[in-house]
mmCIF file of C-alpha atoms in Angstrom:
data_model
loop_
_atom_site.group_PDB
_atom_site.id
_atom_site.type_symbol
_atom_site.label_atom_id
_atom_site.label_comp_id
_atom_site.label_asym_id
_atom_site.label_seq_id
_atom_site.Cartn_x
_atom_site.Cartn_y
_atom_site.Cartn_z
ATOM 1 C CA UNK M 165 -1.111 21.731 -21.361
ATOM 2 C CA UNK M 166 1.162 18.739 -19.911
ATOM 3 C CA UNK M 167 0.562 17.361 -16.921
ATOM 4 C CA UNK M 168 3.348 17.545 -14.683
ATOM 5 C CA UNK M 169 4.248 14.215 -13.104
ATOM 6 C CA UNK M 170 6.233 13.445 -10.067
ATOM 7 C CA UNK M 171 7.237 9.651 -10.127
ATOM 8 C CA UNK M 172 9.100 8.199 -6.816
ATOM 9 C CA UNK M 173 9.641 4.478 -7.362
ATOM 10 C CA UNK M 174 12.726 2.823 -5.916
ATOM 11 C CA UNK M 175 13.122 0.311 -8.113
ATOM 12 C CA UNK M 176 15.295 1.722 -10.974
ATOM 13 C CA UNK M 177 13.549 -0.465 -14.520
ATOM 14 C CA UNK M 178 10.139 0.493 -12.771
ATOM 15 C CA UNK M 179 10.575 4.118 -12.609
ATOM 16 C CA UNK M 180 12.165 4.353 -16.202
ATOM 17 C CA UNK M 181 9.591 1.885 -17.692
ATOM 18 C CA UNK M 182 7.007 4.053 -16.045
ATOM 19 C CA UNK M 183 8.650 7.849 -16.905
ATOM 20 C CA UNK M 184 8.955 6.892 -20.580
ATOM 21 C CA UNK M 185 5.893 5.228 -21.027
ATOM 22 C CA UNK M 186 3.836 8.380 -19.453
ATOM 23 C CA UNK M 187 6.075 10.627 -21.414
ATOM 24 C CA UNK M 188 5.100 9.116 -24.658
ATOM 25 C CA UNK M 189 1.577 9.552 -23.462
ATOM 26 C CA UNK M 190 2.414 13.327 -23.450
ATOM 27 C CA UNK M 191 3.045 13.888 -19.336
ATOM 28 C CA UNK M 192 5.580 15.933 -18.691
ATOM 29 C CA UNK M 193 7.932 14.200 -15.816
ATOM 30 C CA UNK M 194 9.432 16.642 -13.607
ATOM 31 C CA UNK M 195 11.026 14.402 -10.821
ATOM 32 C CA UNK M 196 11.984 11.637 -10.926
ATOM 33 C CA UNK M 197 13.379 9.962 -7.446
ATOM 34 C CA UNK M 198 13.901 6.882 -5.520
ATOM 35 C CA UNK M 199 13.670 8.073 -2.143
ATOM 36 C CA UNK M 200 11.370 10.016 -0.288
ATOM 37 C CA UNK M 201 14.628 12.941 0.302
ATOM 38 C CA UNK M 202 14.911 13.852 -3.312
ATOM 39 C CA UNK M 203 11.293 13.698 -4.341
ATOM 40 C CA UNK M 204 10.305 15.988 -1.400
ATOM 41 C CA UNK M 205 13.767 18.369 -2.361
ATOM 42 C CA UNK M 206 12.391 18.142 -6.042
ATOM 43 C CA UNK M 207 8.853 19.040 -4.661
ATOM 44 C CA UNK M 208 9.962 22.310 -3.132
ATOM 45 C CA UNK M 209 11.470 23.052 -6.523
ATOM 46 C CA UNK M 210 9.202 22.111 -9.408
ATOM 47 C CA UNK M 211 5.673 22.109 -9.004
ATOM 48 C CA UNK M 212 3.591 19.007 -10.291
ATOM 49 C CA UNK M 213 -0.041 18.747 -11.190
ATOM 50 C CA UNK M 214 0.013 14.784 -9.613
ATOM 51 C CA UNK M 215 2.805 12.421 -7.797
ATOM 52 C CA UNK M 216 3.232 9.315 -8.512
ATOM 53 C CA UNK M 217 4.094 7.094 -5.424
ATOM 54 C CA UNK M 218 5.143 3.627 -4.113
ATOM 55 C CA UNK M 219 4.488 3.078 -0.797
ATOM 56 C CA UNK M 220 7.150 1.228 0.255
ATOM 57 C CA UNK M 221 10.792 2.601 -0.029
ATOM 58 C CA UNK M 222 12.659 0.381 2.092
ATOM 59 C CA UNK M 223 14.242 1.626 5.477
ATOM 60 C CA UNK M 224 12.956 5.171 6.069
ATOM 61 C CA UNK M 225 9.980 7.441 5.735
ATOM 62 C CA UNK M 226 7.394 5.912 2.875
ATOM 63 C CA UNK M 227 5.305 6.765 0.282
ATOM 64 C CA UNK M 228 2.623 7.759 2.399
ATOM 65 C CA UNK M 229 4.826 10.076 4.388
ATOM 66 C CA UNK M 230 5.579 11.600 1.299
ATOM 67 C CA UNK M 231 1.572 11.527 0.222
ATOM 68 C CA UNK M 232 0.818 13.584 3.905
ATOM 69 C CA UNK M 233 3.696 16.476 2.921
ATOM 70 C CA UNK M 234 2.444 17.004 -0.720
ATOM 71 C CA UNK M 235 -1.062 17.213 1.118
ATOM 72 C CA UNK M 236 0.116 19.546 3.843
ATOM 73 C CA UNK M 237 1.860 21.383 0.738
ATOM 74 C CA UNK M 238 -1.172 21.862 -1.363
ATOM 75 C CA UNK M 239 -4.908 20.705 -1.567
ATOM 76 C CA UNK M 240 -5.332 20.410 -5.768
ATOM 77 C CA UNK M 241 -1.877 17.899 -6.262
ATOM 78 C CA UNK M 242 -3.136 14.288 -7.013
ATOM 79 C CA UNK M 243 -1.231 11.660 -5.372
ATOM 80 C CA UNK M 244 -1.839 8.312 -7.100
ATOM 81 C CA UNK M 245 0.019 5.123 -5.253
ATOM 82 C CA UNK M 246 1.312 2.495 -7.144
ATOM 83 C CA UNK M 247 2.716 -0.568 -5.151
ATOM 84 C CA UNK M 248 2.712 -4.043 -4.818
ATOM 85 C CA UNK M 249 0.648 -3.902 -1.820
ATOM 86 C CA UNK M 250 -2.549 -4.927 -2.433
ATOM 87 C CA UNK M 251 -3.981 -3.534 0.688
ATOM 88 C CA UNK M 252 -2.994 -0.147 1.956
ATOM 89 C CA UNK M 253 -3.657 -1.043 5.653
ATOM 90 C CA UNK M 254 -1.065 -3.667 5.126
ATOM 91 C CA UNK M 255 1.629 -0.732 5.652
ATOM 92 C CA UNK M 256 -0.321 2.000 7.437
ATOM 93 C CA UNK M 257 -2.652 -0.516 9.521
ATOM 94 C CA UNK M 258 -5.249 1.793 9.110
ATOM 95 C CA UNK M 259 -6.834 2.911 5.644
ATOM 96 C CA UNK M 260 -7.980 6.444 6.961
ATOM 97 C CA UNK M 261 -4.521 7.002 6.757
ATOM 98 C CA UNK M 262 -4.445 7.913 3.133
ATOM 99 C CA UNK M 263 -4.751 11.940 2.503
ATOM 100 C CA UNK M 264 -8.045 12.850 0.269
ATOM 101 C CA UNK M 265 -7.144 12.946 -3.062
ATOM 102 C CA UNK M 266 -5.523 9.641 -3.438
ATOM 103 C CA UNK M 267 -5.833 7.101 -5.704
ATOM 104 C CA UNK M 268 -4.502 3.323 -5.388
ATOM 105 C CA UNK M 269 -3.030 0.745 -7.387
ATOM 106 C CA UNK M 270 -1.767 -2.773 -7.100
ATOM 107 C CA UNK M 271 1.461 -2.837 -9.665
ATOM 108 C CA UNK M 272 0.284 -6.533 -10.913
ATOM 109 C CA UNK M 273 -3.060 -5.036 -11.719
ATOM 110 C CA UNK M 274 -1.624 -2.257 -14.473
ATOM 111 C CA UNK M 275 -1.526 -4.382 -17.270
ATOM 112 C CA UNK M 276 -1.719 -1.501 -19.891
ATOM 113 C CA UNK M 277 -0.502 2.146 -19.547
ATOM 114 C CA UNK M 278 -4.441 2.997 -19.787
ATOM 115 C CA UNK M 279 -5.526 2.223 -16.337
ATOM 116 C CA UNK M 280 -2.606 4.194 -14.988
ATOM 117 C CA UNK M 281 -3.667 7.233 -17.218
ATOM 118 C CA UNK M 282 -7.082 6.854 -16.156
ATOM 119 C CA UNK M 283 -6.233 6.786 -12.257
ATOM 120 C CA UNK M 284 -3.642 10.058 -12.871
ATOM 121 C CA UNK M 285 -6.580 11.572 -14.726
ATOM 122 C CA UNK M 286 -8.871 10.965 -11.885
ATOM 123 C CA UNK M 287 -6.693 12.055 -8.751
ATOM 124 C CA UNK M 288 -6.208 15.244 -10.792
ATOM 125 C CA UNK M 289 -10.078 15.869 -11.231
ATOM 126 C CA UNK M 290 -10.949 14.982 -7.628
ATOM 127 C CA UNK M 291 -8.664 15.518 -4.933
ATOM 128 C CA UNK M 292 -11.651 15.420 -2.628
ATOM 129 C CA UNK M 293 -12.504 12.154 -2.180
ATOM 130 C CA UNK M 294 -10.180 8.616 -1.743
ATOM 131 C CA UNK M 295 -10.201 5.380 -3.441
ATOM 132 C CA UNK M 296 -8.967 3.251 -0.767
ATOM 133 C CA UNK M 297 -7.938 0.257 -3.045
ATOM 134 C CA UNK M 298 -8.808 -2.323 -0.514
ATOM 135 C CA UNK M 299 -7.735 -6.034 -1.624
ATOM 136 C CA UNK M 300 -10.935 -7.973 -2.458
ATOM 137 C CA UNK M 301 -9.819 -10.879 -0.187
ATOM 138 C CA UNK M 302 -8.987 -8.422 2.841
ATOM 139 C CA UNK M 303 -11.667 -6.131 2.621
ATOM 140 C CA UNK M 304 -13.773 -8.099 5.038
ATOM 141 C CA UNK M 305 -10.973 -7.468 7.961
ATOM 142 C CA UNK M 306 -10.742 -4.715 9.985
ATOM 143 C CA UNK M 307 -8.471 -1.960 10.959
ATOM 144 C CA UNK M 308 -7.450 -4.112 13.850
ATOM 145 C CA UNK M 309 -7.577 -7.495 12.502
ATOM 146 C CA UNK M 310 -5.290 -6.508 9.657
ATOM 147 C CA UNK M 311 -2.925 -5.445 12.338
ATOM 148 C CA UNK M 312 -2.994 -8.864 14.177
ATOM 149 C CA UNK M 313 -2.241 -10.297 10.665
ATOM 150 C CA UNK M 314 0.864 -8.124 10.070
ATOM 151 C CA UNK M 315 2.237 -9.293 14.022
ATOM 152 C CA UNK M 316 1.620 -12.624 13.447
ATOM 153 C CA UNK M 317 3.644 -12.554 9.467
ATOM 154 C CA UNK M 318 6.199 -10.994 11.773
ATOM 155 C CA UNK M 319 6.346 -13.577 14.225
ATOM 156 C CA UNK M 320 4.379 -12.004 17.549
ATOM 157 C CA UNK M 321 3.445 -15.096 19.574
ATOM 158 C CA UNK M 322 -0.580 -14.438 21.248
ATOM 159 C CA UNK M 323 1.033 -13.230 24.508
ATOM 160 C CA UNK M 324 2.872 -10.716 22.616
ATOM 161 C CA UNK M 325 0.036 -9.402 20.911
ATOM 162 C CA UNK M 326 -2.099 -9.285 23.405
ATOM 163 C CA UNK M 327 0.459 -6.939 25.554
ATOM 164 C CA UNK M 328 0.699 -5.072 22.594
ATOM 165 C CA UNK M 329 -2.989 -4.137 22.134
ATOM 166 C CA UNK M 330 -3.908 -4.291 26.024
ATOM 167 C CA UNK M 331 -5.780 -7.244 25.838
ATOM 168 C CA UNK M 332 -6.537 -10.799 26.946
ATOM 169 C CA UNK M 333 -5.089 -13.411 25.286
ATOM 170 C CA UNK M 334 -7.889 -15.331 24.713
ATOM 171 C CA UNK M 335 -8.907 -12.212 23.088
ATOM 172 C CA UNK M 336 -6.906 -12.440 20.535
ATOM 173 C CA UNK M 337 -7.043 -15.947 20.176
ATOM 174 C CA UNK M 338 -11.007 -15.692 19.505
ATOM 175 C CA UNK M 339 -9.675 -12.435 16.943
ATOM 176 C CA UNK M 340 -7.152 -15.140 15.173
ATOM 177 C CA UNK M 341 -10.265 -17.765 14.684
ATOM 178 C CA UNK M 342 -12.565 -15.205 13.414
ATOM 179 C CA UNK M 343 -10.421 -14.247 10.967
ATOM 180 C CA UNK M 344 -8.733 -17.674 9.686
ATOM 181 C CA UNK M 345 -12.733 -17.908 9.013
ATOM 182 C CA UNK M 346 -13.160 -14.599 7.044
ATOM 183 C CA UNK M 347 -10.363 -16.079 5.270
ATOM 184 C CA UNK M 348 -11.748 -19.348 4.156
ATOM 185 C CA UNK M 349 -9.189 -20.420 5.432
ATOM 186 C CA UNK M 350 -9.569 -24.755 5.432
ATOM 187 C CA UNK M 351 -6.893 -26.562 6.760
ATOM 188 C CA UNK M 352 -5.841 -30.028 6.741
ATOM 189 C CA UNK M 353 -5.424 -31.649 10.313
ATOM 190 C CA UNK M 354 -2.011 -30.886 11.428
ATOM 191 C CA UNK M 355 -1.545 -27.719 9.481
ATOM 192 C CA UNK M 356 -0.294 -24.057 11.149
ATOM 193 C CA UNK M 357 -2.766 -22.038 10.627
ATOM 194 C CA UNK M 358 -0.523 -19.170 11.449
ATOM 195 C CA UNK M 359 1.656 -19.559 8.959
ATOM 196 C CA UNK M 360 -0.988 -20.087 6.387
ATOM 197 C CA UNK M 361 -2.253 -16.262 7.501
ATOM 198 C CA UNK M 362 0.922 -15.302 7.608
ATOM 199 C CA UNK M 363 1.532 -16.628 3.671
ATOM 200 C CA UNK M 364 -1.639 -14.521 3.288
ATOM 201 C CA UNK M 365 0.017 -11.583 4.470
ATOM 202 C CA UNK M 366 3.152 -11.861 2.408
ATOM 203 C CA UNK M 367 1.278 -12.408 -0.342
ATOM 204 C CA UNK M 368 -0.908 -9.355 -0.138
ATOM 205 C CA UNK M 369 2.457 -7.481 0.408
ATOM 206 C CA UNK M 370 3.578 -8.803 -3.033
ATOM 207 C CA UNK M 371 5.858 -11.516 -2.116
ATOM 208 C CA UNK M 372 5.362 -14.758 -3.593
ATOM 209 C CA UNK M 373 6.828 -17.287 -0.830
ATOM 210 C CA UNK M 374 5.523 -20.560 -2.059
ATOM 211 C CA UNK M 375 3.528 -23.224 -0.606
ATOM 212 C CA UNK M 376 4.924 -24.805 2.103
ATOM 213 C CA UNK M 377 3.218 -26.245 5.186
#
């Protein structure tokens, strides 16, 4: 028997590439949406055996929201992300996040329709456990240092960050130093370090925002 595929990608070539190409692997796709309204509308309608989901949908509730209402829906759907983030933390700030069940993928990582197969294969077996995805180069961060990252790609000067989190400012000053070092990151004299994490961030987000310094 098919397995019944629910695919919510916003961007339109992606989520035709993606339904045909499963579809000529024999999944049956049974909704097909950009947003997170129609897939949940389609979701109350048509059951599916696993959804397929990008995270991030532009302004309004995500892929994860959508992840937490099949889960609240049912315990045996498989929910496999697929997303140019190569760090789920980098949306949620926190990979515990993720209901059990899910599976993750960085889009620049599919390179044949096998490895997507495989993951949609394996979120149906075992919605039990979750494969948290985490990006090789931000794996040594924390919860809470991947947070400070996102606030500083976003501009937060120390002061503001330390209101934010209730802390000194030196604190988070030390936090910014320990992790330019978990990032290797080597800079010539002169150079903003900031900005370098903050290229790091954008980067693990997907965007490619060149070199400058």
């Amino acid at each position: 028997m098919s397995l019944r595929v629910g695919i919510l990608e916003d961007d339109p070539l992606t989520r035709i590439t993606v339904s045909e190409a499963l579809q000529n692997r024999g999944f049956k796709v049974v909704i097909s949406a950009s947003n997170a309204a129609d897939f949940i509308s389609g979701f109350a309608k048509t059951p599916i055996d696993v959804g397929l989901l990008d995270l991030h949908l532009g302004d309004g509730p995500t892929g994860l929201d959508v992840a937490k209402h099949i889960r609240s829906k049912s315990k045996i759907v498989g929910i496999v992300f697929l997303t140019s983030f190569s760090d789920p933390r980098l949306l949620s700030g926190s990979s515990s996040d993720y209901p059990k069940g899910s599976r993750y993928l960085v889009k620049k990582s599919v390179v044949e329709m096998d490895t997507l197969v495989q993951e949609i294969d394996l979120a149906v077996a075992d919605t039990s456990s979750v494969d948290q995805g985490l990006d090789v180069g931000l794996r040594m961060l924390s919860d809470t240092q991947i947070q400070t990252l996102r606030m500083i790609a976003e501009g937060y000067s120390n002061a503001e960050i330390a209101r934010q989190r209730f802390v000194a400012e030196k604190t988070v000053e030390a936090s910014i130093a320990r992790i330019a070092r978990q990032l290797n990151l080597v800079l010539p004299p002169g150079h903003n370090a900031r900005m370098h994490m903050a290229q790091v961030y954008f980067r693990a987000r997907g965007l490619d925002i060149g070199n400058e310094s």
